[in-house]
Coordinates of C-alpha atoms in Angstrom, one line a residue:
Chain A
M1 CA 0.0 0.0 0.0
A2 CA 1.3 3.4 -0.9
G3 CA 1.6 6.2 1.7
K4 CA 0.8 4.8 5.0
V5 CA -0.6 7.5 7.3
L6 CA -0.8 5.3 10.4
A7 CA -0.2 1.6 11.0
P8 CA -3.2 -0.4 9.8
Q9 CA -2.8 -2.8 12.7
A10 CA -3.8 -0.1 15.1
C11 CA -7.5 -0.4 14.3
S12 CA -8.7 -3.4 16.4
Y13 CA -12.3 -2.1 16.5
V14 CA -14.1 -5.2 15.5
G15 CA -14.7 -7.6 18.4
A16 CA -14.1 -5.0 21.1
R17 CA -16.6 -4.6 24.0
S18 CA -19.7 -2.6 23.5
A19 CA -19.7 0.9 24.8
K20 CA -21.7 1.4 28.0
S21 CA -23.4 4.4 26.5
A22 CA -22.8 7.0 23.8
R23 CA -22.2 9.7 26.5
T24 CA -19.3 7.8 28.0
A25 CA -17.7 7.2 24.7
E26 CA -17.7 10.6 23.1
R27 CA -13.9 11.0 22.7
T28 CA -12.3 8.8 20.1
N29 CA -9.4 7.6 22.2
E30 CA -11.0 7.1 25.6
Q31 CA -10.8 3.8 27.5
V32 CA -13.9 1.6 27.7
G33 CA -13.5 -0.8 30.5
D34 CA -10.1 -2.5 30.1
I35 CA -10.1 -2.5 26.3
P36 CA -8.7 0.6 24.7
R37 CA -10.8 2.2 22.0
P38 CA -9.0 2.3 18.7
S39 CA -8.2 5.8 17.3
F40 CA -10.1 7.1 14.4
E41 CA -6.8 7.7 12.5
A42 CA -5.9 4.0 13.0
C43 CA -9.3 2.9 11.6
Y44 CA -8.9 5.3 8.7
A45 CA -5.5 3.9 7.8
T46 CA -6.9 0.3 8.0
H47 CA -10.0 0.8 5.9
R48 CA -9.3 3.7 3.6
D49 CA -8.2 1.5 0.7
L50 CA -11.2 -0.8 1.0
V51 CA -13.5 2.2 0.8
Y52 CA -11.5 3.8 -2.0
R53 CA -11.5 0.7 -4.1
L54 CA -15.2 0.2 -3.6
C55 CA -15.9 3.7 -4.8
L56 CA -13.5 3.2 -7.8
R57 CA -15.4 0.1 -8.7
Y58 CA -18.8 1.8 -8.6
A59 CA -17.5 4.9 -10.4
G60 CA -15.9 3.0 -13.2
G61 CA -12.4 4.2 -12.2
R62 CA -13.1 7.9 -11.7
L63 CA -10.5 9.0 -9.1
G64 CA -12.1 12.3 -8.2
F65 CA -15.4 10.5 -7.5
A66 CA -13.6 7.9 -5.4
E67 CA -11.8 10.5 -3.4
D68 CA -14.9 12.6 -2.7
V69 CA -17.0 9.7 -1.6
T70 CA -14.2 8.2 0.5
Q71 CA -14.0 11.6 2.3
E72 CA -17.8 11.6 2.8
V73 CA -17.7 8.1 4.2
F74 CA -15.0 8.9 6.7
I75 CA -16.7 12.1 7.7
R76 CA -19.7 10.0 8.6
L77 CA -17.5 7.7 10.5
F78 CA -15.8 10.6 12.3
Q79 CA -19.2 11.9 13.3
N80 CA -20.5 8.6 14.5
F81 CA -17.3 7.0 15.8
A82 CA -18.1 7.2 19.5
K83 CA -21.7 6.0 19.0
L84 CA -21.0 2.9 16.8
D85 CA -21.7 -0.5 18.2
R86 CA -18.3 -2.0 18.8
D87 CA -19.7 -5.6 18.3
E88 CA -20.5 -4.8 14.7
P89 CA -17.7 -5.1 12.2
L90 CA -16.6 -1.7 11.1
E91 CA -15.8 -3.0 7.7
A92 CA -19.5 -3.9 7.2
W93 CA -20.6 -0.5 8.4
L94 CA -18.2 1.2 6.0
Y95 CA -19.2 -1.1 3.1
A96 CA -22.9 -0.3 3.6
V97 CA -22.3 3.5 4.0
A98 CA -20.0 3.7 1.0
S99 CA -22.4 1.7 -1.2
R100 CA -25.4 3.9 -0.3
L101 CA -23.3 7.2 -0.7
C102 CA -22.1 5.9 -4.1
I103 CA -25.6 5.3 -5.2
S104 CA -26.8 8.8 -4.2
R105 CA -23.7 10.4 -5.7
L106 CA -24.1 8.5 -9.0
R107 CA -27.7 9.4 -9.2
R108 CA -26.9 13.0 -8.5
D109 CA -24.2 13.0 -11.2
R110 CA -26.7 11.9 -13.7
S111 CA -28.9 14.9 -13.0
L112 CA -28.5 18.3 -14.5
R113 CA -26.9 19.6 -11.3
G114 CA -24.2 16.9 -11.6
W115 CA -23.6 17.7 -15.2
L116 CA -23.1 21.3 -14.3
V117 CA -20.7 20.5 -11.5
R118 CA -18.7 18.2 -13.7
T119 CA -18.6 20.8 -16.4
I120 CA -17.3 23.4 -14.1
H121 CA -14.7 21.2 -12.7
G122 CA -13.7 19.8 -16.0
E123 CA -13.7 16.3 -14.5
Q124 CA -14.6 14.7 -17.8
N125 CA -11.3 15.8 -19.2
N126 CA -9.0 15.4 -16.2
A127 CA -10.2 12.2 -14.6
P128 CA -8.5 9.0 -15.8
S129 CA -10.9 6.9 -17.8
V130 CA -11.8 3.3 -17.2
A131 CA -9.7 2.4 -20.3
R132 CA -6.6 4.1 -18.8
L133 CA -7.0 2.7 -15.4
F134 CA -7.4 -0.8 -16.6
E135 CA -5.6 -0.4 -19.9
R136 CA -3.4 -3.5 -19.3
N137 CA -6.4 -5.8 -19.5
E138 CA -8.9 -5.3 -22.3
A139 CA -11.4 -7.7 -20.7
V140 CA -11.3 -5.7 -17.4
S141 CA -11.7 -2.5 -19.2
A142 CA -14.6 -3.8 -21.2
V143 CA -16.5 -5.2 -18.2
M144 CA -16.0 -2.0 -16.1
T145 CA -17.3 0.1 -19.0
A146 CA -20.3 -2.2 -19.3
I147 CA -21.0 -1.9 -15.6
E148 CA -20.6 1.8 -15.7
R149 CA -23.3 2.1 -18.2
L150 CA -25.9 0.5 -15.8
P151 CA -28.1 2.8 -13.7
P152 CA -26.7 3.5 -10.3
R153 CA -28.7 1.0 -8.2
Q154 CA -28.4 -1.8 -10.7
R155 CA -24.7 -1.1 -10.9
V156 CA -24.1 -1.3 -7.1
A157 CA -26.4 -4.3 -6.6
L158 CA -24.6 -6.2 -9.5
C159 CA -21.2 -5.3 -8.1
M160 CA -22.2 -6.5 -4.7
R161 CA -23.4 -9.8 -6.2
A162 CA -20.7 -10.3 -8.8
F163 CA -17.6 -9.0 -7.0
D164 CA -18.4 -9.6 -3.3
G165 CA -20.8 -12.6 -3.6
K166 CA -23.4 -11.0 -1.4
S167 CA -26.8 -12.6 -1.3
Q168 CA -29.9 -10.8 -2.3
R169 CA -30.9 -10.6 1.3
E170 CA -27.6 -9.0 2.3
I171 CA -27.8 -6.6 -0.6
A172 CA -31.4 -5.7 0.4
R173 CA -30.3 -5.0 4.0
I174 CA -27.3 -2.9 3.0
L175 CA -29.3 -0.8 0.5
R176 CA -32.3 -0.7 2.8
V177 CA -34.7 -2.0 0.1
S178 CA -36.8 -5.1 -0.3
E179 CA -35.4 -8.4 -1.6
G180 CA -37.9 -8.3 -4.4
Y181 CA -36.5 -5.0 -5.5
V182 CA -33.0 -6.3 -5.4
S183 CA -34.0 -9.3 -7.5
R184 CA -35.6 -7.0 -10.0
L185 CA -32.4 -4.8 -10.1
L186 CA -30.2 -7.8 -10.7
S187 CA -32.5 -9.1 -13.4
L188 CA -32.5 -5.8 -15.2
A189 CA -28.7 -5.6 -15.0
R190 CA -28.3 -9.1 -16.3
S191 CA -30.6 -8.4 -19.2
T192 CA -28.6 -5.3 -20.1
L193 CA -25.3 -7.0 -19.9
A194 CA -26.5 -10.1 -21.8
A195 CA -27.7 -7.8 -24.5
A196 CA -24.2 -6.3 -24.6
G197 CA -22.7 -9.8 -25.2
W198 CA -21.8 -10.9 -21.7
E199 CA -22.5 -14.5 -20.6
S200 CA -23.1 -16.0 -17.1
V201 CA -23.4 -12.6 -15.6
T202 CA -24.0 -13.6 -11.9
E203 CA -23.2 -16.9 -10.4
G204 CA -26.1 -18.9 -8.9
D205 CA -28.8 -16.5 -10.1
E206 CA -29.6 -18.4 -13.3
Chain B
M1 CA -21.9 -10.8 -31.6
I2 CA -18.9 -11.9 -29.6
R3 CA -19.9 -13.5 -26.3
R4 CA -17.6 -12.7 -23.4
D5 CA -17.5 -14.4 -20.0
F6 CA -18.6 -11.9 -17.3
R7 CA -17.4 -13.9 -14.3
R8 CA -13.9 -14.2 -15.7
A9 CA -13.8 -10.5 -16.5
V10 CA -15.0 -9.7 -13.1
A11 CA -12.4 -11.8 -11.5
A12 CA -9.7 -10.1 -13.5
A13 CA -11.1 -6.7 -12.6
E14 CA -11.1 -7.6 -8.9
A15 CA -7.5 -8.6 -9.2
E16 CA -6.7 -5.3 -10.9
L17 CA -8.7 -3.3 -8.3
G18 CA -6.9 -5.2 -5.5
R19 CA -3.7 -3.7 -6.6
I20 CA -5.0 -0.1 -6.4
A21 CA -4.4 1.8 -3.2
M22 CA -5.2 5.4 -2.3
P23 CA -2.2 7.6 -3.1
A24 CA -0.4 8.9 0.0
D25 CA -1.1 12.5 -0.7
T26 CA -4.8 11.8 -1.3
A27 CA -5.0 9.8 1.9
H28 CA -3.4 12.7 3.8
R29 CA -5.6 15.3 2.2
V30 CA -8.8 13.2 2.9
L31 CA -7.9 12.6 6.5
S32 CA -7.1 16.3 7.0
N33 CA -10.4 17.2 5.5
V34 CA -12.3 14.6 7.5
T35 CA -10.9 15.7 10.9
R36 CA -11.6 19.3 10.0
Q37 CA -15.1 18.3 8.9
R38 CA -14.4 20.1 5.6
V39 CA -17.2 20.0 3.1
P40 CA -16.2 18.2 -0.1
R41 CA -15.1 20.5 -2.9
R42 CA -18.0 19.6 -5.1
R43 CA -20.5 20.8 -2.5
L44 CA -18.7 24.1 -2.3
A45 CA -18.8 24.3 -6.1
L46 CA -22.5 23.6 -6.0
A47 CA -23.1 26.2 -3.4
G48 CA -21.2 28.7 -5.5
L49 CA -23.1 27.7 -8.5
A50 CA -26.4 28.1 -6.7
T51 CA -25.3 31.6 -5.5
V52 CA -24.4 32.6 -9.0
G53 CA -27.7 31.3 -10.3
V54 CA -29.7 33.2 -7.7
C55 CA -27.8 36.4 -8.5
V56 CA -28.4 36.0 -12.2
V57 CA -32.2 35.3 -11.7
A58 CA -32.5 38.3 -9.3
W59 CA -30.7 40.5 -11.8
A60 CA -32.9 39.3 -14.6
L61 CA -36.0 40.0 -12.6
V62 CA -34.9 43.5 -11.7
V63 CA -34.0 44.3 -15.3
S64 CA -37.3 42.9 -16.7
R65 CA -39.2 44.9 -14.1
E66 CA -37.5 48.1 -15.0
H67 CA -38.0 47.3 -18.6
R68 CA -41.7 46.7 -18.1
D69 CA -42.1 49.9 -16.1
T70 CA -40.3 52.2 -18.4
G71 CA -40.4 50.5 -21.8
P72 CA -37.5 49.8 -24.1
A73 CA -37.0 53.4 -25.1
A74 CA -37.0 54.4 -21.4
S75 CA -34.2 52.1 -20.6
A76 CA -31.8 54.2 -22.6
A77 CA -29.4 56.3 -20.6
V78 CA -31.1 59.6 -21.2
V79 CA -34.3 58.6 -19.4
R80 CA -32.6 57.3 -16.3
E81 CA -31.5 60.8 -15.5
P82 CA -33.7 63.6 -14.1
L83 CA -35.1 65.5 -17.1
L84 CA -35.2 68.9 -15.5
D85 CA -34.6 70.2 -12.1
G86 CA -37.3 68.5 -10.0
V87 CA -38.8 66.6 -13.0
E88 CA -38.0 62.9 -13.6
I89 CA -39.3 60.3 -16.0
V90 CA -41.3 57.5 -14.4
G91 CA -42.8 55.8 -17.4
G92 CA -43.9 55.9 -20.9
S93 CA -44.8 54.0 -24.1
P94 CA -42.1 52.0 -25.9
D95 CA -42.2 54.1 -29.0
V96 CA -41.9 57.5 -27.2
Q97 CA -39.9 60.3 -28.9
M98 CA -39.5 63.5 -26.9
D99 CA -37.3 66.6 -27.0
L100 CA -36.3 69.5 -24.9
A101 CA -36.7 73.0 -26.2
G102 CA -36.3 76.5 -24.9
A103 CA -32.9 75.9 -23.2
G104 CA -34.2 72.7 -21.8
T105 CA -37.2 74.1 -20.0
R106 CA -40.0 72.9 -22.3
I107 CA -40.7 69.2 -22.8
G108 CA -42.3 68.1 -26.1
V109 CA -43.5 64.6 -26.9
R110 CA -43.5 63.9 -30.6
R111 CA -44.6 60.3 -30.5
G112 CA -46.0 57.9 -27.9
S113 CA -46.6 59.0 -24.4
R114 CA -44.4 60.0 -21.5
T115 CA -45.1 60.1 -17.7
L116 CA -43.3 62.6 -15.7
R117 CA -43.1 63.1 -11.9
I118 CA -42.8 66.6 -10.7
K119 CA -41.3 66.7 -7.3
G120 CA -43.8 68.0 -4.7
W121 CA -46.5 68.6 -7.3
G122 CA -47.7 65.4 -8.9
Q123 CA -47.6 63.3 -12.0
V124 CA -48.4 64.2 -15.6
T125 CA -48.7 61.9 -18.7
L126 CA -48.0 63.7 -21.9
R127 CA -49.5 62.4 -25.1
A128 CA -48.1 62.8 -28.6
G129 CA -48.0 66.4 -29.6
A130 CA -48.0 67.8 -26.1
S131 CA -45.7 70.7 -25.1
F132 CA -45.3 71.3 -21.4
R133 CA -43.1 73.0 -18.9
P134 CA -43.1 73.4 -15.1
V135 CA -43.6 77.0 -14.0
P136 CA -43.7 78.6 -10.5
G137 CA -46.9 77.7 -8.8
G138 CA -47.8 74.9 -11.3
V139 CA -47.2 73.8 -14.8
E140 CA -48.0 75.2 -18.3
L141 CA -49.5 73.1 -21.1
S142 CA -49.2 75.2 -24.3
Q143 CA -50.5 72.5 -26.6
G144 CA -51.5 68.8 -26.8
E145 CA -53.2 66.4 -24.4
A146 CA -52.1 65.5 -20.9
D147 CA -53.4 63.6 -17.9
F148 CA -52.7 65.1 -14.6
D149 CA -52.6 63.4 -11.2
V150 CA -51.9 66.1 -8.7
D151 CA -50.8 65.3 -5.1
K152 CA -53.2 66.0 -2.4
R153 CA -52.5 69.5 -1.1
R154 CA -52.8 70.9 2.4
P155 CA -55.3 73.7 2.8
A156 CA -52.6 76.1 3.9
A157 CA -50.6 75.3 0.8
G158 CA -53.0 77.0 -1.4
S159 CA -54.0 76.1 -5.0
T160 CA -51.8 75.2 -7.9
F161 CA -52.4 75.9 -11.5
V162 CA -52.2 74.4 -15.0
R163 CA -51.7 77.4 -17.1
L164 CA -53.2 77.3 -20.6
P165 CA -53.1 79.7 -23.5
Q166 CA -56.7 80.6 -22.9
G167 CA -57.0 80.5 -19.2
A168 CA -55.9 78.5 -16.2
I169 CA -57.1 75.5 -14.2
E170 CA -56.9 75.9 -10.4
I171 CA -56.3 72.6 -8.7
M172 CA -57.0 71.4 -5.2
G173 CA -55.6 67.8 -5.4
T174 CA -57.1 65.9 -8.2
R175 CA -56.9 63.7 -11.3
F176 CA -58.0 65.2 -14.6
S177 CA -57.1 65.3 -18.3
V178 CA -56.5 68.4 -20.5
A179 CA -56.5 68.7 -24.2
Q180 CA -55.2 72.0 -25.5
R181 CA -55.7 72.9 -29.2
P182 CA -54.7 76.2 -30.9
D183 CA -58.3 77.4 -30.9
G184 CA -59.4 76.1 -27.5
G185 CA -59.5 73.0 -25.4
T186 CA -61.2 70.7 -23.0
V187 CA -60.8 69.4 -19.5
R188 CA -62.3 66.3 -18.0
L189 CA -62.2 65.9 -14.2
D190 CA -61.9 62.4 -12.9
E191 CA -61.4 63.0 -9.2
G192 CA -61.1 65.9 -6.8
A193 CA -62.0 69.5 -7.7
I194 CA -60.7 72.1 -10.1
R195 CA -61.8 75.5 -11.2
F196 CA -61.3 76.9 -14.6
H197 CA -60.4 80.6 -14.8
A198 CA -61.3 82.1 -18.1
P199 CA -59.3 85.2 -19.3
D200 CA -62.5 87.3 -18.9
G201 CA -62.6 86.6 -15.2
R202 CA -65.3 84.0 -15.2
I203 CA -64.6 81.0 -13.0
V204 CA -66.1 77.6 -13.6
A205 CA -66.0 74.9 -10.9
L206 CA -66.0 71.3 -12.0
V207 CA -67.1 68.2 -10.1
P208 CA -65.8 64.7 -10.9
G209 CA -67.2 63.4 -14.1
E210 CA -67.7 66.8 -15.7
S211 CA -66.0 68.2 -18.7
L212 CA -65.6 71.8 -19.8
V213 CA -64.8 73.2 -23.2
W214 CA -63.2 76.6 -23.8
P215 CA -63.3 79.2 -24.9
L216 CA -66.4 79.7 -22.8
P217 CA -69.5 81.0 -24.5
A218 CA -70.0 84.8 -24.2
A219 CA -71.4 86.0 -20.8
S220 CA -75.1 86.8 -20.7
P221 CA -75.7 90.6 -20.8
E222 CA -78.7 90.7 -18.5
P223 CA -78.4 90.7 -14.7
V224 CA -78.8 87.5 -12.9
A225 CA -80.7 87.6 -9.6
P226 CA -80.2 86.1 -7.2
P227 CA -76.5 85.5 -7.9
A228 CA -75.3 81.9 -7.9
A229 CA -73.5 80.5 -4.9
P230 CA -69.7 81.1 -4.9
P231 CA -67.2 78.4 -5.7
R232 CA -66.7 76.0 -2.8
V233 CA -63.3 75.2 -1.7
L234 CA -63.3 71.5 -1.4
P235 CA -60.4 70.6 0.8
L236 CA -62.1 72.0 3.9
R237 CA -65.5 70.6 2.9
A238 CA -64.7 67.1 1.8
T239 CA -67.7 65.5 3.4
R240 CA -70.2 67.7 1.5
P241 CA -71.2 66.8 -2.0
P242 CA -69.4 69.0 -4.5
P243 CA -71.4 71.9 -6.0
A244 CA -73.0 71.8 -9.4
L245 CA -71.3 73.3 -12.3
H246 CA -71.8 77.1 -12.2
R247 CA -70.3 80.1 -13.9
E248 CA -70.1 83.5 -12.3
S249 CA -68.3 86.7 -12.2
P250 CA -67.1 88.2 -9.0
V251 CA -68.9 91.5 -9.8
E252 CA -72.4 92.3 -10.8
P253 CA -72.9 92.7 -14.5
G254 CA -73.5 96.0 -16.0
G255 CA -70.7 97.7 -14.0
G256 CA -69.0 99.2 -17.1
D257 CA -65.4 99.2 -18.0
A258 CA -64.2 99.7 -14.4
A259 CA -65.9 96.5 -13.3
A260 CA -64.6 94.6 -16.4
A261 CA -61.1 95.8 -15.6
I262 CA -61.4 94.7 -12.0
V263 CA -62.6 91.3 -13.1
A264 CA -59.8 90.8 -15.5
R265 CA -57.2 92.0 -12.9
I266 CA -58.6 89.6 -10.3
A267 CA -58.6 86.6 -12.7
A268 CA -55.1 87.4 -13.8
L269 CA -53.7 87.6 -10.3
R270 CA -55.5 84.4 -9.3
A271 CA -54.2 82.5 -12.3
E272 CA -50.7 83.7 -11.5
G273 CA -51.1 82.7 -7.9
H274 CA -50.2 86.2 -6.6
Y275 CA -52.6 86.0 -3.6
A276 CA -51.2 88.8 -1.5
E277 CA -51.6 91.2 -4.4
L278 CA -55.0 89.8 -5.1
A279 CA -56.1 90.5 -1.5
R280 CA -54.8 94.1 -1.9
E281 CA -56.7 94.5 -5.1
L282 CA -59.8 93.1 -3.6
R283 CA -59.6 95.5 -0.6
M284 CA -59.2 98.5 -2.9
A285 CA -62.1 97.4 -5.1
L286 CA -64.2 96.8 -2.0
A287 CA -63.4 100.3 -0.7
S288 CA -64.4 102.0 -3.9
E289 CA -67.4 99.8 -4.8
R290 CA -70.9 101.1 -3.9
R291 CA -73.2 98.3 -5.2
P292 CA -74.2 96.1 -2.3
L293 CA -74.2 92.8 -4.1
T294 CA -70.9 93.4 -5.7
R295 CA -69.5 94.5 -2.4
E296 CA -70.7 91.4 -0.7
R297 CA -69.2 89.3 -3.5
L298 CA -65.9 91.1 -3.3
S299 CA -65.8 90.7 0.4
F300 CA -66.5 87.0 0.1
E301 CA -63.7 86.7 -2.4
L302 CA -61.3 88.5 -0.1
G303 CA -62.3 86.2 2.7
S304 CA -61.7 83.2 0.6
V305 CA -58.2 84.4 -0.4
L306 CA -57.3 85.2 3.2
S307 CA -58.6 81.8 4.4
Y308 CA -57.2 79.5 1.8
H309 CA -54.3 81.2 0.2
L310 CA -52.6 83.4 2.8
P311 CA -51.3 82.0 6.0
D312 CA -53.0 84.4 8.3
R313 CA -55.9 82.8 10.1
T314 CA -56.4 85.7 12.6
Q315 CA -56.9 88.2 9.7
A316 CA -59.2 85.8 7.9
C317 CA -61.4 85.3 11.0
A318 CA -61.5 89.0 11.6
H319 CA -62.6 89.5 8.0
W320 CA -65.4 87.0 8.3
A321 CA -66.7 88.6 11.5
E322 CA -66.7 92.0 9.7
H323 CA -68.3 90.4 6.6
R324 CA -71.2 89.1 8.7
R325 CA -71.7 92.5 10.4
A326 CA -71.6 94.3 7.0
F327 CA -73.9 92.0 5.2
P328 CA -76.6 90.8 7.6
A329 CA -78.6 89.2 4.8
N330 CA -75.4 87.2 4.0
R331 CA -76.0 85.3 0.7
Y332 CA -73.0 83.2 1.6
A333 CA -74.0 82.4 5.2
Q334 CA -73.5 78.7 4.8
E335 CA -70.1 79.0 3.1
V336 CA -68.9 81.6 5.6
S337 CA -70.0 79.4 8.5
D338 CA -68.2 76.4 7.0
V339 CA -65.0 78.4 6.5
E340 CA -65.1 79.8 10.1
K341 CA -65.7 76.3 11.4
A342 CA -62.7 75.0 9.4
L343 CA -60.5 77.9 10.7
R344 CA -61.9 77.4 14.2
C345 CA -62.6 81.1 14.4
N346 CA -65.2 80.7 17.1
L347 CA -62.9 78.9 19.5
H348 CA -59.9 81.2 19.2
D349 CA -61.1 84.6 18.3
G350 CA -64.4 84.8 20.2
G351 CA -66.3 85.4 17.0
G352 CA -69.4 83.6 15.8
P353 CA -72.9 84.4 14.7

């Protein structure tokens, strides 16, 4: 990993004891019982690449998008750090928040407002394209381009299913939608990709 | 179509993505922003964009409103400036063409219409062909048509005039339209009260809805008895219905050249707004006049001038008390009583019937 800010090992958040209450755990580095609470910086160092890669995947390789959403995700973490349930894996929390934020950002980017912002920033010209990011592998470039053409919710649901092997129930819980809706999203995404020449789109769904 | 294996491509993509890490400088910047709770740059851009948008919309609204109020021609630089001292343009038709003449003191409208605001006086809309200028004590319309909307005036402020080539219109706070042609003209009163002063001294009072055409028809040679009621000064009698249209001379007919000269002199002074001189003239005429009806009429006129045009209430009250003593029959009893009531003569001067 390039540029370590803090040692990743410092974040031992998962599996720690639950906080007695949010009031007693307001400061990020305070002690809870005998187990020291990990620092926010340590958790950031541990999980930032996970979140960054997730965002890159949903954004089709747009670095600016990935940086902005990663920042938003960790701002949420920073604001809720003391109140999080320490029995819940932090990775799962970050995964869910990043996925939801990516969907909202992708939907916003498709609006007129998003187009205006991108035009002002000139992101279309400056951001590395999917082809450049994955130029060493034509198949990778092609599949990322195909995924990027899907609507935001279909794209995120498909990536969860195809890349991370999440079940429809898990996807529904993370995205806070019904399982039926997830099934429909996946079905639509499969149809689109099949029409574009892709076979065996998601394992176990056929 | 070439069929490609999605699962294999995804596995390759996952391997590629697994090799990507957040650059060190990016990681440092993001952490710094997060701990300082800094808003992502795109949100700032959006806020800036929204601010610019609001400003543009507000500017467009202001411009369109100004444009609507004054018309395209009025948005030119010339109409944004005061036209003359105390006169500014407040509206007009889009096709207006106007010019200034007489060293910039006379305003002429060649085409369309133009609305002017005269500071402390009122508003006038000049129509095509109108020629106009502000003068001391009022305005002068030498030709053309104009609509007037004169500000409500305080009783102590006295009357103001629209001077015309063939007379003058005395105004007591009102809305009316005037059309002046080379051989005469018309006035239509919409609201308030005005009196038309003919050059021969005749005064015609108008009530709302009435029109008057001049030059007035020649005065009847035979005496009129009893004489008509005098013109009523409306600002002090707003609750009473306005009087009917009447025409009268301040002197009895048949008085010869001297009487005609007095009438002309009084009319001229009234039209000019020289009330102090008018009061002096009326006093002299009263002293030399022997005919009782004319004396009573002149006394009444003098009382009116003292009450409404000169700021001396004590003198006015004293005059009305003297008027009642000198003319016990008092043809103008009601009017005198009203004026005294308005001036509160009974309370302060111990007068009264």
